[in-house]
XYZ file of N, CA and C in Angstrom:
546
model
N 92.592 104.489 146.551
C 93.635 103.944 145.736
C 93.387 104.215 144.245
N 91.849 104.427 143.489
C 91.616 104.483 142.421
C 92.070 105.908 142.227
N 91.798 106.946 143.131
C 92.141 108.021 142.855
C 93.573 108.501 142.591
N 94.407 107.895 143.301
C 96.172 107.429 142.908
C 96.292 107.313 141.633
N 95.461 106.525 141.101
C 96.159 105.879 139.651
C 95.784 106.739 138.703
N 94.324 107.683 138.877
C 93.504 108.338 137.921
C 94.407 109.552 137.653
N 94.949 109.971 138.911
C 95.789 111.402 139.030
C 96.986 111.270 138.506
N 97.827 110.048 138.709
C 98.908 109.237 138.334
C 98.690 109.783 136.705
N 97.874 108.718 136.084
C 97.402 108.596 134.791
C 97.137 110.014 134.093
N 96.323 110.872 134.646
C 96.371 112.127 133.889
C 97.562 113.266 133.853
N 98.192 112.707 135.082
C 99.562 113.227 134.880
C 100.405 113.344 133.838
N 100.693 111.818 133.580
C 101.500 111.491 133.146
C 100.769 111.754 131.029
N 99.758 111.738 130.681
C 99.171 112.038 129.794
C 99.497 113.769 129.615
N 99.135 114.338 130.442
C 99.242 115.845 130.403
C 100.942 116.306 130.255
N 101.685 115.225 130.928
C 102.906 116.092 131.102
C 104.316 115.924 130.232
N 103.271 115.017 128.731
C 104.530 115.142 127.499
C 103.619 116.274 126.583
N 102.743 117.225 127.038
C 102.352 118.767 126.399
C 103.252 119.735 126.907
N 104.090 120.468 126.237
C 105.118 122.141 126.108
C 103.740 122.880 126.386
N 104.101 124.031 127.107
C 102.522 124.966 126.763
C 104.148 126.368 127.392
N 104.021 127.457 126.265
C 104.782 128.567 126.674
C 103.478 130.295 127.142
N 103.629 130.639 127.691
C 103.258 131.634 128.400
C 103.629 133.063 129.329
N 103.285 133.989 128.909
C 103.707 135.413 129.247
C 102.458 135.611 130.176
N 103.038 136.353 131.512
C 102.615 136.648 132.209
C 102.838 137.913 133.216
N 102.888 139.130 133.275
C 103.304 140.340 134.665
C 102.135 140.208 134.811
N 102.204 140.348 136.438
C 100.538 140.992 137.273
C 100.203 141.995 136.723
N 98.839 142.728 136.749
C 98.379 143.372 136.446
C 98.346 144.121 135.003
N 99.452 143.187 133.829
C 99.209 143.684 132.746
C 98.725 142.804 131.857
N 97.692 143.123 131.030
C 96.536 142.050 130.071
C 97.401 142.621 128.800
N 97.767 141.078 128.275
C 98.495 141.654 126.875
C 97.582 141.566 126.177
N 97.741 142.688 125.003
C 96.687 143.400 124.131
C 97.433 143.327 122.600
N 96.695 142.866 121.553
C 97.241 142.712 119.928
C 96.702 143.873 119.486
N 96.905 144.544 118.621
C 96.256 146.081 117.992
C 96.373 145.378 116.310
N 95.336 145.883 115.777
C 95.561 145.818 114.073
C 95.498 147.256 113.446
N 95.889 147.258 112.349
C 96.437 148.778 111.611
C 94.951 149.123 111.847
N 94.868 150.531 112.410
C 94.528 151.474 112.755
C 93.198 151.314 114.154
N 93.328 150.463 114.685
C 92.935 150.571 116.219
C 93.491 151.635 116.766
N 92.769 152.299 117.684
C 93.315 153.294 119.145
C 94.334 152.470 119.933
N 95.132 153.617 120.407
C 95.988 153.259 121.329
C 96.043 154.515 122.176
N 95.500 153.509 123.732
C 95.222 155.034 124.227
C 96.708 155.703 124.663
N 96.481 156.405 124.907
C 97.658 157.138 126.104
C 97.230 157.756 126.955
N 97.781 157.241 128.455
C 97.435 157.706 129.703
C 98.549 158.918 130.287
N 98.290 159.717 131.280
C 98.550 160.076 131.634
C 99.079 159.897 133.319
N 100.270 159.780 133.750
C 100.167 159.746 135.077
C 100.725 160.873 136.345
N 100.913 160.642 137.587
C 101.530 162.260 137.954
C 102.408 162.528 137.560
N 103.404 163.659 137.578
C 104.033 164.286 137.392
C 104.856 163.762 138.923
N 106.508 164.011 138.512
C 107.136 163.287 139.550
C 108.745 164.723 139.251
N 109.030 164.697 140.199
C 110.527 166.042 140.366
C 111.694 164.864 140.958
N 113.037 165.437 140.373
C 114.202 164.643 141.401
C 114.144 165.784 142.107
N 113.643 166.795 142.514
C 114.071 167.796 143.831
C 113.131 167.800 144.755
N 112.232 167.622 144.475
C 110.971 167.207 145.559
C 110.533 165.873 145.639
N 110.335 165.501 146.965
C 109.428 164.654 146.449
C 107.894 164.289 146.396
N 107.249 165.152 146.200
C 105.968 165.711 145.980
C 105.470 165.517 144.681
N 104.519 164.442 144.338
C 104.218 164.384 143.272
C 103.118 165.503 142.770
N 103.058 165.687 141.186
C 102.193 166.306 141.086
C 100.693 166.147 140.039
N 99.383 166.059 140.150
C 98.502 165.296 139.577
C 98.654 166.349 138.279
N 98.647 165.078 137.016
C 99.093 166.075 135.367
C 98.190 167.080 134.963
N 96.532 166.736 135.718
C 95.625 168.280 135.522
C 96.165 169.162 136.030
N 96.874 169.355 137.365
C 97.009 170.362 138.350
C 97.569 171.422 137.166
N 97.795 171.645 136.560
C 98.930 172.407 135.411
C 97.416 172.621 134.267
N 98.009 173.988 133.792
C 96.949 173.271 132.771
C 97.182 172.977 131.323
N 96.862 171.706 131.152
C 97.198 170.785 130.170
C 96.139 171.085 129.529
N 96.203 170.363 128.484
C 94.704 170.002 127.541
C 94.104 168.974 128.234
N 92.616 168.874 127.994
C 91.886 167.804 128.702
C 91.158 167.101 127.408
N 91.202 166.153 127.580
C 90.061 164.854 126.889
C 88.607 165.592 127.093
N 87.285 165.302 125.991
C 86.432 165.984 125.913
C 85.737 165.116 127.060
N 85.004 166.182 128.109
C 84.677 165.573 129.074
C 85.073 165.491 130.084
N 86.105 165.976 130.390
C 87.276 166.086 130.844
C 88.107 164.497 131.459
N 88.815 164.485 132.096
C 89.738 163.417 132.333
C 89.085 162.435 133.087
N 89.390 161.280 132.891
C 88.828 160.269 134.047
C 89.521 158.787 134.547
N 89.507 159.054 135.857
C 90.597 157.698 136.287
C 90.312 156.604 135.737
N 92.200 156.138 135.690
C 92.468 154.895 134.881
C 92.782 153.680 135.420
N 92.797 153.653 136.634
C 93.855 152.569 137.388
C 92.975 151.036 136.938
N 93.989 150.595 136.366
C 93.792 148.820 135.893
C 93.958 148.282 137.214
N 94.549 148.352 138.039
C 95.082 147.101 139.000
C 94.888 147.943 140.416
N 95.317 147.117 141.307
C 95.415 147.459 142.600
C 96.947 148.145 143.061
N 97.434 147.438 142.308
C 99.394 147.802 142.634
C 99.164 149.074 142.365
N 98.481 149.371 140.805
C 99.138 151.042 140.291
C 98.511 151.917 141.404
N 96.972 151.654 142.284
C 96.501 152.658 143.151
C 97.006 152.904 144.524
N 97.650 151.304 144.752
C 98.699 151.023 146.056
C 100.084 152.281 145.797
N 100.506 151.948 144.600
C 101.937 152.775 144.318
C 101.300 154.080 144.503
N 100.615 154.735 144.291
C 100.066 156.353 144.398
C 100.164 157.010 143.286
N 99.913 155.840 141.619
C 100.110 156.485 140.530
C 98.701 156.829 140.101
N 98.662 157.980 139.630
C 97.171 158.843 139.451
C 97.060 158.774 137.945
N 96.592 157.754 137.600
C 96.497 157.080 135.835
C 95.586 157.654 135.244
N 95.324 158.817 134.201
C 93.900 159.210 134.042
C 94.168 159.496 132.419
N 93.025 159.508 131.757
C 92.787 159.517 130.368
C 93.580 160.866 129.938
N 93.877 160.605 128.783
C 94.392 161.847 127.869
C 93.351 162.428 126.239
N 94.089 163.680 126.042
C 92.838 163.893 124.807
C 94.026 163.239 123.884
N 95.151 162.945 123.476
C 96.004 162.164 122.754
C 95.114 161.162 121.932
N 95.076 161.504 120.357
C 94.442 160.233 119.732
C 95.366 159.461 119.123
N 96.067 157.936 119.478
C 96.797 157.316 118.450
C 95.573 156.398 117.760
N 96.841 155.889 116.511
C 96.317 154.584 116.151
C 97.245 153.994 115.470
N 96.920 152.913 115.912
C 97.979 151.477 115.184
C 98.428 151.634 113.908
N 100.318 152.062 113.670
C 100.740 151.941 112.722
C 100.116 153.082 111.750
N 99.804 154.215 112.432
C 99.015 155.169 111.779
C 99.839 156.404 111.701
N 101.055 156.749 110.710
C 101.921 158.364 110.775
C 100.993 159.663 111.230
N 101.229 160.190 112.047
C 100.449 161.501 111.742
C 101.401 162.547 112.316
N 101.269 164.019 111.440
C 102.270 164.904 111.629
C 101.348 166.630 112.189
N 102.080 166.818 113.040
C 101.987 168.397 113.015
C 100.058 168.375 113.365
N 99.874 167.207 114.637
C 98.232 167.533 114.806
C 98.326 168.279 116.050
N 97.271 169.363 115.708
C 97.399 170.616 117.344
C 95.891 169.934 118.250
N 96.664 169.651 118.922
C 95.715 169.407 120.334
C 94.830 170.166 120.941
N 95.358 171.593 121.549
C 94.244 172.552 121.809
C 95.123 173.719 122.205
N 94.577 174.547 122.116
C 94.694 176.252 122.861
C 94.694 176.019 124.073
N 95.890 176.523 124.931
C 95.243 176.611 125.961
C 96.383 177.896 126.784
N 95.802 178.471 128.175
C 96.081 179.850 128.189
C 97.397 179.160 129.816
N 98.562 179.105 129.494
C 99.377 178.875 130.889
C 99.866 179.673 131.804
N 99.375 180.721 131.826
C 99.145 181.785 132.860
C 100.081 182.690 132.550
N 99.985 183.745 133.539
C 100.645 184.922 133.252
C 102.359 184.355 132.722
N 102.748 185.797 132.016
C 104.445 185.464 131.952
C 104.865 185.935 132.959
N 106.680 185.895 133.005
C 107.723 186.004 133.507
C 107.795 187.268 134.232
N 108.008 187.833 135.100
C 108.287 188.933 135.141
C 108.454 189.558 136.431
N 109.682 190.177 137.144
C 110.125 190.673 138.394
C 109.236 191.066 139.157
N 109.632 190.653 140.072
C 108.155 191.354 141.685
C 106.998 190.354 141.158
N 106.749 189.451 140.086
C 105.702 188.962 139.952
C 105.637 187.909 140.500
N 105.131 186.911 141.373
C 105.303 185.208 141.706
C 104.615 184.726 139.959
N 106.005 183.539 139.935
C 105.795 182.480 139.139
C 104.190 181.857 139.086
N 103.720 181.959 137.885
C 102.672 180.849 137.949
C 102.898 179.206 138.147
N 102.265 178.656 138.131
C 102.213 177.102 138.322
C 102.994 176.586 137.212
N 102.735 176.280 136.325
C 103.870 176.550 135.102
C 104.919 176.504 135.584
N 105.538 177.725 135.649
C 106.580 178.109 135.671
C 107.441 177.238 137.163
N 106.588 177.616 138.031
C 107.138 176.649 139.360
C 107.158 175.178 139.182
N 106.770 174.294 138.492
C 106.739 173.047 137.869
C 107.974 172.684 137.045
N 108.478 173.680 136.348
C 109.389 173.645 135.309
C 110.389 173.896 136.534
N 110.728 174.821 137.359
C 111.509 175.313 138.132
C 112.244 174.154 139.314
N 111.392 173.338 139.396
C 110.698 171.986 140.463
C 111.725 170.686 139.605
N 111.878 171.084 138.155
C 112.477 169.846 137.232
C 111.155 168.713 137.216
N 110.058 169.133 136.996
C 108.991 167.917 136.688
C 109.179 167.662 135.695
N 108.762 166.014 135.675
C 108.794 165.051 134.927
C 107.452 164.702 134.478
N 106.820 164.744 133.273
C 105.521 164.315 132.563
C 105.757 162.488 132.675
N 104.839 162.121 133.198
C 104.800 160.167 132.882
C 103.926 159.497 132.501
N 103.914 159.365 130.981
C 102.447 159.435 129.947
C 102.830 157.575 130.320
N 102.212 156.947 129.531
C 101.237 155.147 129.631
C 100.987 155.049 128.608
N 101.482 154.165 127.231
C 100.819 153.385 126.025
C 101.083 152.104 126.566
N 100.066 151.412 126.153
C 100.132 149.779 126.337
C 100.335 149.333 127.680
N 100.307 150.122 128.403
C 100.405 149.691 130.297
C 102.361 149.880 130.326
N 102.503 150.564 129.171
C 104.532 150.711 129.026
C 104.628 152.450 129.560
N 105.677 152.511 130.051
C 105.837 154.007 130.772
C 106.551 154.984 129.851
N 106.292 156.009 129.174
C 107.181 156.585 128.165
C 108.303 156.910 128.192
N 109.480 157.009 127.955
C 111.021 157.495 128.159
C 111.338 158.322 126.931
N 112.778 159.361 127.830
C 112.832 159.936 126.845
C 114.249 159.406 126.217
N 114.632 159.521 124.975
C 115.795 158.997 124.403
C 116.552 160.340 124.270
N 117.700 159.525 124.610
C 118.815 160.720 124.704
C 119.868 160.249 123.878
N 120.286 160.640 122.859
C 121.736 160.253 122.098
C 122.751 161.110 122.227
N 123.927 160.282 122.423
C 125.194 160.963 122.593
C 126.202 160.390 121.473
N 126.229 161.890 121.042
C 127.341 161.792 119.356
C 128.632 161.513 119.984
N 129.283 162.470 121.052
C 130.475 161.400 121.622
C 131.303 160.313 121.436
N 130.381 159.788 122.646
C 130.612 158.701 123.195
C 129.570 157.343 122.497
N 128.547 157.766 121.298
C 128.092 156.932 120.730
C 126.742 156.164 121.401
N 126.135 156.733 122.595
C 125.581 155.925 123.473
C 124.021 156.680 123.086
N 122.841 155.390 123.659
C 121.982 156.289 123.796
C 121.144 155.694 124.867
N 120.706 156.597 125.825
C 119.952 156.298 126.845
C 118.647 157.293 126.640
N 117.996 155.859 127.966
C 116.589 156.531 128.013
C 116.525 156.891 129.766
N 115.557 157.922 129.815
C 115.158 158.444 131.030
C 113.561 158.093 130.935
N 112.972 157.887 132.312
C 111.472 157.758 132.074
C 110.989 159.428 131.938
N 110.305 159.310 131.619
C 109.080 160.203 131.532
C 110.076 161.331 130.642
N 109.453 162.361 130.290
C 109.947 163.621 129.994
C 110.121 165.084 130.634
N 110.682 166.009 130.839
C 110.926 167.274 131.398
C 109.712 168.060 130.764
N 109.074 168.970 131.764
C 107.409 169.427 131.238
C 107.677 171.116 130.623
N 109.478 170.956 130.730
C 110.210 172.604 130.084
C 111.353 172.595 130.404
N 112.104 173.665 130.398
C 113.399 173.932 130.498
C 113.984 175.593 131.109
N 115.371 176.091 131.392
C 115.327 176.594 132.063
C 116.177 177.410 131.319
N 116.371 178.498 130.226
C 116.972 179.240 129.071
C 118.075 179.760 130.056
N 119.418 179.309 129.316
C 121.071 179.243 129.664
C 121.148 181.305 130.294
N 120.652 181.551 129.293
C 121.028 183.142 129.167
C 120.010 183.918 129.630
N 118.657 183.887 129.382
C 117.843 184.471 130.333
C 117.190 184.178 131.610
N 117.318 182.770 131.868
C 117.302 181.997 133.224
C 115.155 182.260 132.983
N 114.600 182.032 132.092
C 113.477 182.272 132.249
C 112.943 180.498 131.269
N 111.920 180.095 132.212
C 111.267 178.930 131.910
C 110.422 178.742 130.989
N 111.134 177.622 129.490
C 110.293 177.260 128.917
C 109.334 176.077 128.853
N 108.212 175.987 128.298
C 107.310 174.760 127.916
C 107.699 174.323 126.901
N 107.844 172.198 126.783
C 108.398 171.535 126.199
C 106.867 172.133 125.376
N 106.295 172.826 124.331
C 105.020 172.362 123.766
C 104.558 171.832 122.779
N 105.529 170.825 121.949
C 105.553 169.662 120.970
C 106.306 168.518 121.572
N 105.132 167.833 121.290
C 105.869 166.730 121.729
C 106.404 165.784 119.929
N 106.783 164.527 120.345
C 107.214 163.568 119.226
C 107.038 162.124 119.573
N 106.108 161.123 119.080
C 105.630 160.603 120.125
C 106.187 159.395 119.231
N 106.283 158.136 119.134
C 107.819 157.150 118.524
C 107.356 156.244 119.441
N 106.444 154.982 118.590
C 106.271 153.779 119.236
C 106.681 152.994 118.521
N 107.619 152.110 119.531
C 108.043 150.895 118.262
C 107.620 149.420 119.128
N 106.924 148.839 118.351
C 106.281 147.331 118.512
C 106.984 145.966 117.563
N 106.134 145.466 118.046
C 106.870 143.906 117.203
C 105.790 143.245 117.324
């Protein structure tokens, strides 16, 4: 009976306190101050024509010194079959930076009849989608329409394109990278 009243009693003490709280599974909210890292991950590569994902080394990208190494925070992202792995990408908090080159790197042979497509090129051909990770947030790309006034986002980005007039595949190879926080 004492235990009634004790539980009663702390109840009722505890339950004229407000307490507000943010919470998704598997994401730890994180504060950054001007000029902390912010990493950026990398995840597979995903096509609307296949559905075959593809891991973002398989291509060759630039690699982080050391090369790449798995990222998965949670159980969900390794359940879902997302392949989360480090990037050589350096941000930092609230930090402009313009026109920084990442690395050299050689994307195989070109274009050319009787030749099979390199990997590259069959990736671009495939409509892959790059799906980079800041802050445990998935990158999109923004699309504005002068039109109709609208602007949408798509996740991830296209890893090239497919030239109107020569039908031969380019690499997106600048990116523009646009984080906005609060």
């Amino acid at each position: 009976m004492v235990q009634h009243y004790v539980a009663l009693l702390s109840a009722l003490l505890c339950g004229g306190h407000v307490a507000q709280a943010f919470y998704l599974p598997g994401v730890n909210p994180q504060s950054f101050a001007d000029g902390d890292p912010v990493k950026l991950k990398v995840n597979k590569m995903t096509s609307s024509q296949t559905l075959l994902p593809l891991d973002y080394y398989r291509l060759p990208y630039c690699q982080p010194e050391g090369g790449p190494k798995m990222d998965n925070e949670n159980l969900g992202e390794f359940l879902a079959g997302d392949r989360i792995e480090s990037s050589p990408y350096r941000l930092r908090m609230k930090e402009d930076m313009y026109c920084e080159q990442l690395c050299i790197t050689n994307l195989g042979r070109g274009e050319a009849k009787g030749v099979s497509p390199n990997k590259m090129v069959r990736a671009i051909r495939k409509n892959y989608h790059n799906n980079w990770i800041v802050d445990n947030l998935s990158s999109a790309t923004k699309v504005e329409d002068e039109t109709t006034v609208t602007t949408r986002y798509w996740q991830g980005f296209p890893i090239g394109f497919i030239a109107s007039d020569t039908m031969k595949a380019y690499v997106h190879n600048h990116v523009n990278i646009e984080i906005q926080y609060h």
